[in-house]
CSV table of N, CA and C and ligand atoms in Angstrom, one decimal:
chain,number,residue,atom,x,y,z
A,6,UNK,N,-77.3,-21.3,61.2
A,6,UNK,CA,-77.8,-20.0,60.9
A,6,UNK,C,-76.7,-19.0,61.2
A,7,UNK,N,-76.4,-18.1,60.3
A,7,UNK,CA,-75.4,-17.1,60.6
A,7,UNK,C,-75.8,-16.2,61.8
A,8,UNK,N,-74.8,-15.9,62.6
A,8,UNK,CA,-75.0,-15.1,63.8
A,8,UNK,C,-75.5,-15.8,65.0
A,9,UNK,N,-75.8,-17.1,64.9
A,9,UNK,CA,-76.2,-17.9,66.0
A,9,UNK,C,-75.1,-18.8,66.4
A,10,UNK,N,-74.7,-18.8,67.7
A,10,UNK,CA,-73.6,-19.7,68.1
A,10,UNK,C,-74.0,-20.2,69.5
A,11,UNK,N,-73.4,-21.4,69.8
A,11,UNK,CA,-73.6,-22.0,71.1
A,11,UNK,C,-72.7,-21.3,72.1
A,12,UNK,N,-71.7,-20.6,71.7
A,12,UNK,CA,-70.7,-20.1,72.6
A,12,UNK,C,-71.2,-18.9,73.4
A,13,UNK,N,-71.3,-19.1,74.7
A,13,UNK,CA,-71.9,-18.0,75.5
A,13,UNK,C,-71.1,-16.7,75.5
A,14,UNK,N,-69.8,-16.8,75.4
A,14,UNK,CA,-69.0,-15.6,75.4
A,14,UNK,C,-69.1,-14.9,74.0
A,15,UNK,N,-69.2,-15.7,72.9
A,15,UNK,CA,-69.4,-15.1,71.6
A,15,UNK,C,-70.7,-14.4,71.6
A,16,UNK,N,-71.7,-15.0,72.3
A,16,UNK,CA,-73.0,-14.4,72.3
A,16,UNK,C,-73.0,-13.1,73.1
A,17,UNK,N,-72.2,-13.0,74.2
A,17,UNK,CA,-72.1,-11.8,74.9
A,17,UNK,C,-71.4,-10.7,74.0
A,18,UNK,N,-70.3,-11.2,73.3
A,18,UNK,CA,-69.5,-10.3,72.4
A,18,UNK,C,-70.5,-9.7,71.4
A,19,UNK,N,-71.4,-10.6,70.8
A,19,UNK,CA,-72.3,-10.2,69.8
A,19,UNK,C,-73.5,-9.5,70.3
A,20,UNK,N,-73.6,-9.3,71.6
A,20,UNK,CA,-74.7,-8.6,72.3
A,20,UNK,C,-76.0,-9.4,72.1
A,21,UNK,N,-75.9,-10.7,71.9
A,21,UNK,CA,-77.1,-11.5,71.9
A,21,UNK,C,-77.5,-11.9,73.3
A,22,UNK,N,-76.5,-11.9,74.2
A,22,UNK,CA,-76.8,-12.2,75.7
A,22,UNK,C,-76.4,-11.0,76.5
A,23,UNK,N,-77.1,-10.7,77.5
A,23,UNK,CA,-76.8,-9.5,78.4
A,23,UNK,C,-75.5,-9.8,79.2
A,24,UNK,N,-74.7,-8.8,79.5
A,24,UNK,CA,-73.6,-8.9,80.4
A,24,UNK,C,-73.3,-7.5,80.8
A,25,UNK,N,-72.6,-7.4,82.0
A,25,UNK,CA,-72.2,-6.1,82.5
A,25,UNK,C,-70.8,-5.8,81.9
A,26,UNK,N,-70.8,-5.2,80.7
A,26,UNK,CA,-69.6,-5.0,79.9
A,26,UNK,C,-68.9,-3.7,80.4
A,27,UNK,N,-67.7,-3.9,80.9
A,27,UNK,CA,-66.9,-2.7,81.4
A,27,UNK,C,-66.0,-2.1,80.3
A,28,UNK,N,-65.6,-2.8,79.3
A,28,UNK,CA,-64.9,-2.2,78.3
A,28,UNK,C,-64.9,-3.1,77.0
A,29,UNK,N,-64.7,-2.5,75.9
A,29,UNK,CA,-64.9,-3.1,74.6
A,29,UNK,C,-63.9,-2.5,73.7
A,30,UNK,N,-63.0,-3.3,73.1
A,30,UNK,CA,-62.1,-2.8,72.1
A,30,UNK,C,-62.1,-3.7,70.9
A,31,UNK,N,-61.4,-3.4,69.8
A,31,UNK,CA,-61.5,-4.2,68.6
A,31,UNK,C,-61.0,-5.7,68.9
A,32,UNK,N,-60.1,-5.8,69.9
A,32,UNK,CA,-59.5,-7.2,70.2
A,32,UNK,C,-60.2,-7.9,71.3
A,33,UNK,N,-60.8,-7.1,72.3
A,33,UNK,CA,-61.2,-7.8,73.5
A,33,UNK,C,-62.4,-7.1,74.2
A,34,UNK,N,-63.2,-7.9,74.9
A,34,UNK,CA,-64.3,-7.4,75.7
A,34,UNK,C,-64.1,-7.9,77.1
A,35,UNK,N,-64.3,-6.9,78.1
A,35,UNK,CA,-64.2,-7.3,79.5
A,35,UNK,C,-65.6,-7.1,80.1
A,36,UNK,N,-66.0,-8.0,81.0
A,36,UNK,CA,-67.3,-7.9,81.6
A,36,UNK,C,-67.2,-8.6,83.0
A,37,UNK,N,-68.2,-8.2,83.8
A,37,UNK,CA,-68.3,-8.8,85.2
A,37,UNK,C,-68.6,-10.3,85.1
A,38,UNK,N,-67.8,-11.1,85.8
A,38,UNK,CA,-68.2,-12.5,86.0
A,38,UNK,C,-69.5,-12.6,86.7
A,39,UNK,N,-70.4,-13.3,86.2
A,39,UNK,CA,-71.8,-13.4,86.8
A,39,UNK,C,-71.8,-14.1,88.2
A,40,UNK,N,-70.7,-14.9,88.5
A,40,UNK,CA,-70.6,-15.6,89.7
A,40,UNK,C,-69.2,-15.3,90.3
A,41,UNK,N,-69.0,-14.1,90.8
A,41,UNK,CA,-67.7,-13.6,91.1
A,41,UNK,C,-67.1,-14.3,92.4
A,42,UNK,N,-65.7,-14.4,92.4
A,42,UNK,CA,-65.0,-14.8,93.6
A,42,UNK,C,-64.9,-13.7,94.5
A,43,UNK,N,-65.0,-12.5,94.0
A,43,UNK,CA,-65.1,-11.2,94.8
A,43,UNK,C,-65.8,-10.2,93.9
A,44,UNK,N,-66.5,-9.2,94.5
A,44,UNK,CA,-67.1,-8.2,93.7
A,44,UNK,C,-66.1,-7.5,92.8
A,45,UNK,N,-66.4,-7.3,91.5
A,45,UNK,CA,-65.5,-6.7,90.6
A,45,UNK,C,-64.6,-7.7,89.8
A,46,UNK,N,-64.8,-9.0,90.1
A,46,UNK,CA,-64.1,-10.1,89.3
A,46,UNK,C,-64.5,-9.9,87.9
A,47,UNK,N,-63.5,-9.7,87.0
A,47,UNK,CA,-63.7,-9.5,85.6
A,47,UNK,C,-63.3,-10.8,84.8
A,48,UNK,N,-64.0,-10.9,83.6
A,48,UNK,CA,-63.5,-11.8,82.6
A,48,UNK,C,-63.1,-10.9,81.4
A,49,UNK,N,-61.9,-11.2,80.9
A,49,UNK,CA,-61.5,-10.5,79.7
A,49,UNK,C,-61.3,-11.6,78.6
A,50,UNK,N,-62.0,-11.3,77.5
A,50,UNK,CA,-62.1,-12.3,76.4
A,50,UNK,C,-61.7,-11.7,75.1
A,51,UNK,N,-61.0,-12.5,74.2
A,51,UNK,CA,-60.8,-12.0,72.9
A,51,UNK,C,-62.1,-12.1,72.1
A,52,UNK,N,-62.2,-11.2,71.2
A,52,UNK,CA,-63.4,-11.2,70.3
A,52,UNK,C,-63.4,-12.5,69.4
A,53,UNK,N,-62.2,-12.8,69.0
A,53,UNK,CA,-62.0,-14.0,68.1
A,53,UNK,C,-62.3,-15.2,68.9
A,54,UNK,N,-63.1,-16.1,68.4
A,54,UNK,CA,-63.3,-17.4,69.2
A,54,UNK,C,-62.2,-18.4,69.1
A,55,UNK,N,-61.7,-18.8,70.2
A,55,UNK,CA,-60.7,-19.9,70.3
A,55,UNK,C,-61.0,-20.6,71.6
A,56,UNK,N,-60.9,-21.9,71.6
A,56,UNK,CA,-61.2,-22.6,72.8
A,56,UNK,C,-60.2,-22.4,73.9
A,57,UNK,N,-58.9,-22.5,73.4
A,57,UNK,CA,-57.8,-22.5,74.3
A,57,UNK,C,-56.8,-21.5,73.9
A,58,UNK,N,-56.0,-21.1,74.9
A,58,UNK,CA,-54.9,-20.1,74.6
A,58,UNK,C,-54.0,-20.5,73.5
A,59,UNK,N,-53.7,-21.8,73.5
A,59,UNK,CA,-52.7,-22.3,72.4
A,59,UNK,C,-53.3,-22.3,71.1
A,60,UNK,N,-54.6,-22.1,70.9
A,60,UNK,CA,-55.3,-22.0,69.6
A,60,UNK,C,-55.6,-20.6,69.2
A,61,UNK,N,-55.3,-19.6,70.0
A,61,UNK,CA,-55.6,-18.3,69.7
A,61,UNK,C,-54.5,-17.6,68.9
A,62,UNK,N,-54.7,-17.0,67.8
A,62,UNK,CA,-53.7,-16.3,67.0
A,62,UNK,C,-53.0,-15.2,67.9
A,63,UNK,N,-51.7,-15.1,67.7
A,63,UNK,CA,-51.0,-14.2,68.6
A,63,UNK,C,-51.5,-12.8,68.5
A,64,UNK,N,-52.0,-12.3,67.3
A,64,UNK,CA,-52.5,-11.0,67.2
A,64,UNK,C,-53.7,-10.7,68.1
A,65,UNK,N,-54.6,-11.7,68.2
A,65,UNK,CA,-55.7,-11.6,69.1
A,65,UNK,C,-55.3,-11.5,70.5
A,66,UNK,N,-54.3,-12.3,70.9
A,66,UNK,CA,-53.8,-12.3,72.3
A,66,UNK,C,-53.1,-11.0,72.6
A,67,UNK,N,-52.3,-10.5,71.7
A,67,UNK,CA,-51.6,-9.2,72.0
A,67,UNK,C,-52.5,-8.1,72.1
A,68,UNK,N,-53.6,-8.1,71.3
A,68,UNK,CA,-54.6,-7.0,71.5
A,68,UNK,C,-55.3,-7.1,72.8
A,69,UNK,N,-55.6,-8.3,73.3
A,69,UNK,CA,-56.2,-8.5,74.6
A,69,UNK,C,-55.2,-8.0,75.7
A,70,UNK,N,-54.0,-8.5,75.5
A,70,UNK,CA,-53.0,-8.2,76.6
A,70,UNK,C,-52.8,-6.7,76.7
A,71,UNK,N,-52.9,-5.9,75.6
A,71,UNK,CA,-52.7,-4.5,75.7
A,71,UNK,C,-53.8,-3.8,76.6
A,72,UNK,N,-54.9,-4.5,76.8
A,72,UNK,CA,-56.0,-4.0,77.6
A,72,UNK,C,-55.8,-4.2,79.1
A,73,UNK,N,-54.9,-5.2,79.4
A,73,UNK,CA,-54.9,-5.7,80.8
A,73,UNK,C,-54.4,-4.6,81.8
A,74,UNK,N,-53.4,-3.8,81.5
A,74,UNK,CA,-52.9,-2.9,82.5
A,74,UNK,C,-54.0,-1.9,82.9
A,75,UNK,N,-54.7,-1.3,82.0
A,75,UNK,CA,-55.7,-0.3,82.3
A,75,UNK,C,-56.9,-0.9,83.0
A,76,UNK,N,-57.2,-2.2,82.6
A,76,UNK,CA,-58.3,-2.9,83.3
A,76,UNK,C,-57.9,-3.2,84.8
A,77,UNK,N,-56.7,-3.6,85.0
A,77,UNK,CA,-56.2,-3.9,86.3
A,77,UNK,C,-56.2,-2.7,87.2
A,78,UNK,N,-55.7,-1.6,86.6
A,78,UNK,CA,-55.7,-0.3,87.4
A,78,UNK,C,-57.1,0.1,87.8
A,79,UNK,N,-58.1,0.0,86.8
A,79,UNK,CA,-59.5,0.3,87.1
A,79,UNK,C,-60.0,-0.6,88.2
A,80,UNK,N,-59.7,-1.9,88.1
A,80,UNK,CA,-60.2,-2.9,89.1
A,80,UNK,C,-59.7,-2.5,90.5
A,81,UNK,N,-58.4,-2.2,90.6
A,81,UNK,CA,-57.9,-1.8,91.9
A,81,UNK,C,-58.6,-0.5,92.4
A,82,UNK,N,-58.9,0.4,91.5
A,82,UNK,CA,-59.5,1.7,91.9
A,82,UNK,C,-61.0,1.4,92.4
A,83,UNK,N,-61.7,0.6,91.6
A,83,UNK,CA,-63.1,0.4,91.8
A,83,UNK,C,-63.4,-0.4,93.0
A,84,UNK,N,-62.5,-1.5,93.2
A,84,UNK,CA,-62.8,-2.4,94.3
A,84,UNK,C,-62.1,-2.1,95.6
A,85,UNK,N,-61.0,-1.3,95.5
A,85,UNK,CA,-60.2,-1.0,96.7
A,85,UNK,C,-59.4,-2.2,97.1
A,86,UNK,N,-59.2,-3.2,96.2
A,86,UNK,CA,-58.5,-4.4,96.5
A,86,UNK,C,-57.0,-4.0,96.6
A,87,UNK,N,-56.2,-4.9,97.3
A,87,UNK,CA,-54.8,-4.7,97.4
A,87,UNK,C,-54.0,-5.3,96.3
A,88,UNK,N,-54.6,-6.3,95.6
A,88,UNK,CA,-53.9,-6.9,94.5
A,88,UNK,C,-54.9,-7.7,93.7
A,89,UNK,N,-54.4,-8.4,92.7
A,89,UNK,CA,-55.3,-9.2,91.9
A,89,UNK,C,-54.6,-10.4,91.3
A,90,UNK,N,-55.3,-11.4,91.0
A,90,UNK,CA,-54.8,-12.5,90.2
A,90,UNK,C,-55.3,-12.5,88.8
A,91,UNK,N,-54.5,-12.9,87.9
A,91,UNK,CA,-54.9,-13.2,86.5
A,91,UNK,C,-54.9,-14.7,86.4
A,92,UNK,N,-56.0,-15.3,86.1
A,92,UNK,CA,-56.1,-16.8,86.0
A,92,UNK,C,-56.7,-17.2,84.7
A,93,UNK,N,-56.2,-18.1,84.0
A,93,UNK,CA,-56.6,-18.5,82.7
A,93,UNK,C,-56.6,-20.0,82.5
A,94,UNK,N,-57.8,-20.6,82.6
A,94,UNK,CA,-57.9,-22.0,82.6
A,94,UNK,C,-58.0,-22.6,81.2
A,95,UNK,N,-57.3,-23.6,80.9
A,95,UNK,CA,-57.3,-24.3,79.6
A,95,UNK,C,-57.6,-25.8,79.7
A,96,UNK,N,-58.8,-26.2,79.3
A,96,UNK,CA,-59.1,-27.6,79.4
A,96,UNK,C,-59.9,-28.0,80.7
A,97,UNK,N,-60.7,-29.0,80.6
A,97,UNK,CA,-61.5,-29.3,81.7
A,97,UNK,C,-60.6,-29.7,82.9
A,98,UNK,N,-59.5,-30.4,82.6
A,98,UNK,CA,-58.6,-30.8,83.7
A,98,UNK,C,-58.1,-29.6,84.5
A,99,UNK,N,-58.0,-28.4,83.8
A,99,UNK,CA,-57.5,-27.2,84.5
A,99,UNK,C,-58.7,-26.4,85.0
A,100,UNK,N,-59.9,-26.9,84.9
A,100,UNK,CA,-61.0,-26.2,85.5
A,100,UNK,C,-61.8,-25.3,84.5
A,101,UNK,N,-61.5,-25.4,83.2
A,101,UNK,CA,-62.2,-24.6,82.2
A,101,UNK,C,-63.6,-25.1,82.0
A,102,UNK,N,-64.5,-24.3,82.1
A,102,UNK,CA,-65.9,-24.6,81.9
A,102,UNK,C,-66.4,-24.0,80.6
A,103,UNK,N,-66.2,-22.7,80.4
A,103,UNK,CA,-66.6,-22.1,79.2
A,103,UNK,C,-65.5,-22.1,78.1
A,104,UNK,N,-65.8,-22.7,77.0
A,104,UNK,CA,-64.7,-23.0,76.0
A,104,UNK,C,-64.5,-21.9,75.0
A,105,UNK,N,-64.3,-20.7,75.5
A,105,UNK,CA,-63.8,-19.5,74.8
A,105,UNK,C,-62.8,-18.9,75.7
A,106,UNK,N,-61.6,-18.7,75.1
A,106,UNK,CA,-60.5,-18.2,75.9
A,106,UNK,C,-60.9,-17.0,76.8
A,107,UNK,N,-60.6,-17.1,78.1
A,107,UNK,CA,-60.9,-15.9,79.0
A,107,UNK,C,-59.9,-15.8,80.1
A,108,UNK,N,-59.6,-14.6,80.5
A,108,UNK,CA,-58.7,-14.3,81.6
A,108,UNK,C,-59.6,-13.8,82.7
A,109,UNK,N,-59.5,-14.5,83.9
A,109,UNK,CA,-60.1,-14.0,85.1
A,109,UNK,C,-59.2,-13.0,85.7
A,110,UNK,N,-59.8,-11.9,86.1
A,110,UNK,CA,-59.0,-10.9,86.8
A,110,UNK,C,-59.7,-10.7,88.2
A,111,UNK,N,-59.1,-11.2,89.2
A,111,UNK,CA,-59.8,-11.4,90.5
A,111,UNK,C,-59.2,-10.5,91.6
A,112,UNK,N,-60.0,-9.6,92.1
A,112,UNK,CA,-59.5,-8.7,93.2
A,112,UNK,C,-59.1,-9.6,94.4
A,113,UNK,N,-58.0,-9.2,95.0
A,113,UNK,CA,-57.5,-9.9,96.2
A,113,UNK,C,-57.3,-9.0,97.4
A,114,UNK,N,-57.6,-9.5,98.6
A,114,UNK,CA,-57.3,-8.8,99.8
A,114,UNK,C,-56.7,-9.8,100.8
A,115,UNK,N,-55.9,-9.3,101.7
A,115,UNK,CA,-55.3,-10.2,102.7
A,115,UNK,C,-56.4,-11.0,103.4
A,116,UNK,N,-56.3,-12.3,103.6
A,116,UNK,CA,-57.3,-13.0,104.4
A,116,UNK,C,-58.6,-13.3,103.7
A,117,UNK,N,-58.6,-13.1,102.4
A,117,UNK,CA,-59.9,-13.2,101.7
A,117,UNK,C,-60.3,-14.7,101.5
A,118,UNK,N,-59.3,-15.6,101.8
A,118,UNK,CA,-59.7,-17.0,101.7
A,118,UNK,C,-59.6,-17.6,100.3
A,119,UNK,N,-59.2,-16.8,99.4
A,119,UNK,CA,-59.1,-17.3,98.0
A,119,UNK,C,-57.6,-17.8,97.9
A,120,UNK,N,-57.3,-18.4,96.7
A,120,UNK,CA,-56.0,-18.8,96.5
A,120,UNK,C,-56.0,-20.1,95.8
A,121,UNK,N,-54.8,-20.6,95.6
A,121,UNK,CA,-54.6,-21.8,94.8
A,121,UNK,C,-53.9,-22.8,95.6
A,122,UNK,N,-54.3,-24.1,95.6
A,122,UNK,CA,-53.4,-25.1,96.3
A,122,UNK,C,-52.1,-25.1,95.5
A,123,UNK,N,-51.0,-25.2,96.2
A,123,UNK,CA,-49.7,-25.1,95.5
A,123,UNK,C,-48.7,-26.1,96.1
A,124,UNK,N,-49.1,-27.4,95.9
A,124,UNK,CA,-48.2,-28.4,96.5
A,124,UNK,C,-47.0,-28.7,95.6
A,125,UNK,N,-46.0,-27.8,95.8
A,125,UNK,CA,-44.8,-27.8,95.0
A,125,UNK,C,-44.0,-29.2,95.1
A,126,UNK,N,-43.5,-29.6,94.0
A,126,UNK,CA,-42.8,-30.9,93.9
A,126,UNK,C,-41.3,-30.6,93.7
A,127,UNK,N,-40.5,-31.6,93.8
A,127,UNK,CA,-39.1,-31.5,93.5
A,127,UNK,C,-38.8,-32.4,92.3
A,128,UNK,N,-37.9,-31.9,91.4
A,128,UNK,CA,-37.4,-32.7,90.3
A,128,UNK,C,-36.5,-33.9,90.8
A,129,UNK,N,-36.6,-35.0,90.2
A,129,UNK,CA,-35.6,-36.1,90.4
A,129,UNK,C,-34.3,-35.6,89.7
A,130,UNK,N,-33.2,-36.3,90.1
A,130,UNK,CA,-31.9,-36.0,89.5
A,130,UNK,C,-32.0,-36.2,88.0
A,131,UNK,N,-31.6,-35.2,87.2
A,131,UNK,CA,-31.6,-35.2,85.8
A,131,UNK,C,-32.9,-34.9,85.1
A,132,UNK,N,-34.0,-34.9,85.9
A,132,UNK,CA,-35.3,-34.7,85.2
A,132,UNK,C,-35.5,-33.4,84.6
A,133,UNK,N,-35.1,-32.3,85.3
A,133,UNK,CA,-35.3,-31.0,84.8
A,133,UNK,C,-34.4,-30.7,83.5
A,134,UNK,N,-33.2,-31.3,83.5
A,134,UNK,CA,-32.4,-31.2,82.3
A,134,UNK,C,-33.0,-31.9,81.1
A,135,UNK,N,-33.6,-33.1,81.3
A,135,UNK,CA,-34.3,-33.8,80.3
A,135,UNK,C,-35.5,-33.0,79.7
A,136,UNK,N,-36.3,-32.5,80.7
A,136,UNK,CA,-37.4,-31.7,80.3
A,136,UNK,C,-37.0,-30.5,79.5
A,137,UNK,N,-36.0,-29.8,79.9
A,137,UNK,CA,-35.4,-28.7,79.2
A,137,UNK,C,-35.1,-29.0,77.8
A,138,UNK,N,-34.4,-30.1,77.6
A,138,UNK,CA,-34.1,-30.6,76.2
A,138,UNK,C,-35.3,-30.8,75.4
A,139,UNK,N,-36.3,-31.4,76.0
A,139,UNK,CA,-37.6,-31.7,75.2
A,139,UNK,C,-38.3,-30.4,74.9
A,140,UNK,N,-38.3,-29.4,75.8
A,140,UNK,CA,-38.8,-28.1,75.4
A,140,UNK,C,-38.1,-27.5,74.2
A,141,UNK,N,-36.8,-27.6,74.3
A,141,UNK,CA,-36.0,-27.0,73.2
A,141,UNK,C,-36.4,-27.6,71.8
A,142,UNK,N,-36.5,-29.0,71.8
A,142,UNK,CA,-36.9,-29.7,70.6
A,142,UNK,C,-38.3,-29.2,70.2
A,143,UNK,N,-39.2,-29.2,71.1
A,143,UNK,CA,-40.6,-28.8,70.8
A,143,UNK,C,-40.7,-27.4,70.2
A,144,UNK,N,-39.9,-26.5,70.8
A,144,UNK,CA,-40.0,-25.1,70.3
A,144,UNK,C,-39.2,-24.9,69.0
A,145,UNK,N,-38.3,-25.8,68.7
A,145,UNK,CA,-37.5,-25.6,67.5
A,145,UNK,C,-38.3,-26.0,66.3
A,146,UNK,N,-39.4,-26.8,66.5
A,146,UNK,CA,-40.2,-27.4,65.4
A,146,UNK,C,-41.0,-26.4,64.7
B,493,AMP,P1,-63.8,-21.1,83.7
B,493,AMP,O1,-64.1,-22.1,84.8
B,493,AMP,O2,-62.4,-20.6,83.7
B,493,AMP,O3,-64.3,-21.7,82.3
B,493,AMP,O4,-64.8,-19.9,84.1
B,493,AMP,C1,-65.9,-19.6,83.4
B,493,AMP,C2,-66.5,-18.4,84.2
B,493,AMP,O5,-67.5,-17.8,83.4
B,493,AMP,C3,-67.1,-18.7,85.5
B,493,AMP,O6,-66.5,-17.9,86.5
B,493,AMP,C4,-68.6,-18.2,85.3
B,493,AMP,O7,-69.1,-17.6,86.5
B,493,AMP,C5,-68.5,-17.3,84.2
B,493,AMP,N1,-69.7,-17.1,83.4
B,493,AMP,C6,-70.3,-18.1,82.8
B,493,AMP,N2,-71.4,-17.6,82.1
B,493,AMP,C7,-71.3,-16.3,82.2
B,493,AMP,C8,-72.2,-15.2,81.7
B,493,AMP,N3,-73.2,-15.4,80.9
B,493,AMP,N4,-71.8,-14.0,82.1
B,493,AMP,C9,-70.8,-13.7,82.9
B,493,AMP,N5,-70.0,-14.7,83.4
B,493,AMP,C10,-70.3,-16.0,83.0
């Protein structure tokens, strides 16, 4: 049936589901995450439905990106946070639960206990050069 979708973020965009919408533009909608990592945690979503960033047309992404600086400035002002993280999960392996592209904008303060495990690795000899070549081939296609 037209206008009915399973996608929770499409339903928020279409005002079929309630949300605390802080801004709305032709390209993107920003609203409070219902289960925030900190008060003021925002989700910024493109109006256009795509599951993953790599499936989102560039125009949709650039329209969303244009909204980010003013949203971030407002987030800092409203929350009094010292910084913020932008986090964008793609695929279940990366922690994505809602399959509509979204950017988390998360207020941060020193000692807030948030963060990312960051167990950095080292490349084996020659490995980074090989990967670089494979990227060049992939991007040339
Ligand atoms: P992710 O794990 O990156 O897919 O994150 C999905 C986020 O969407 C989670 O932080 C949820 O708390 C949030 N979320 C899910 N449903 C809603 C909703 N109806 N309104 C606001 N935020 C939601």
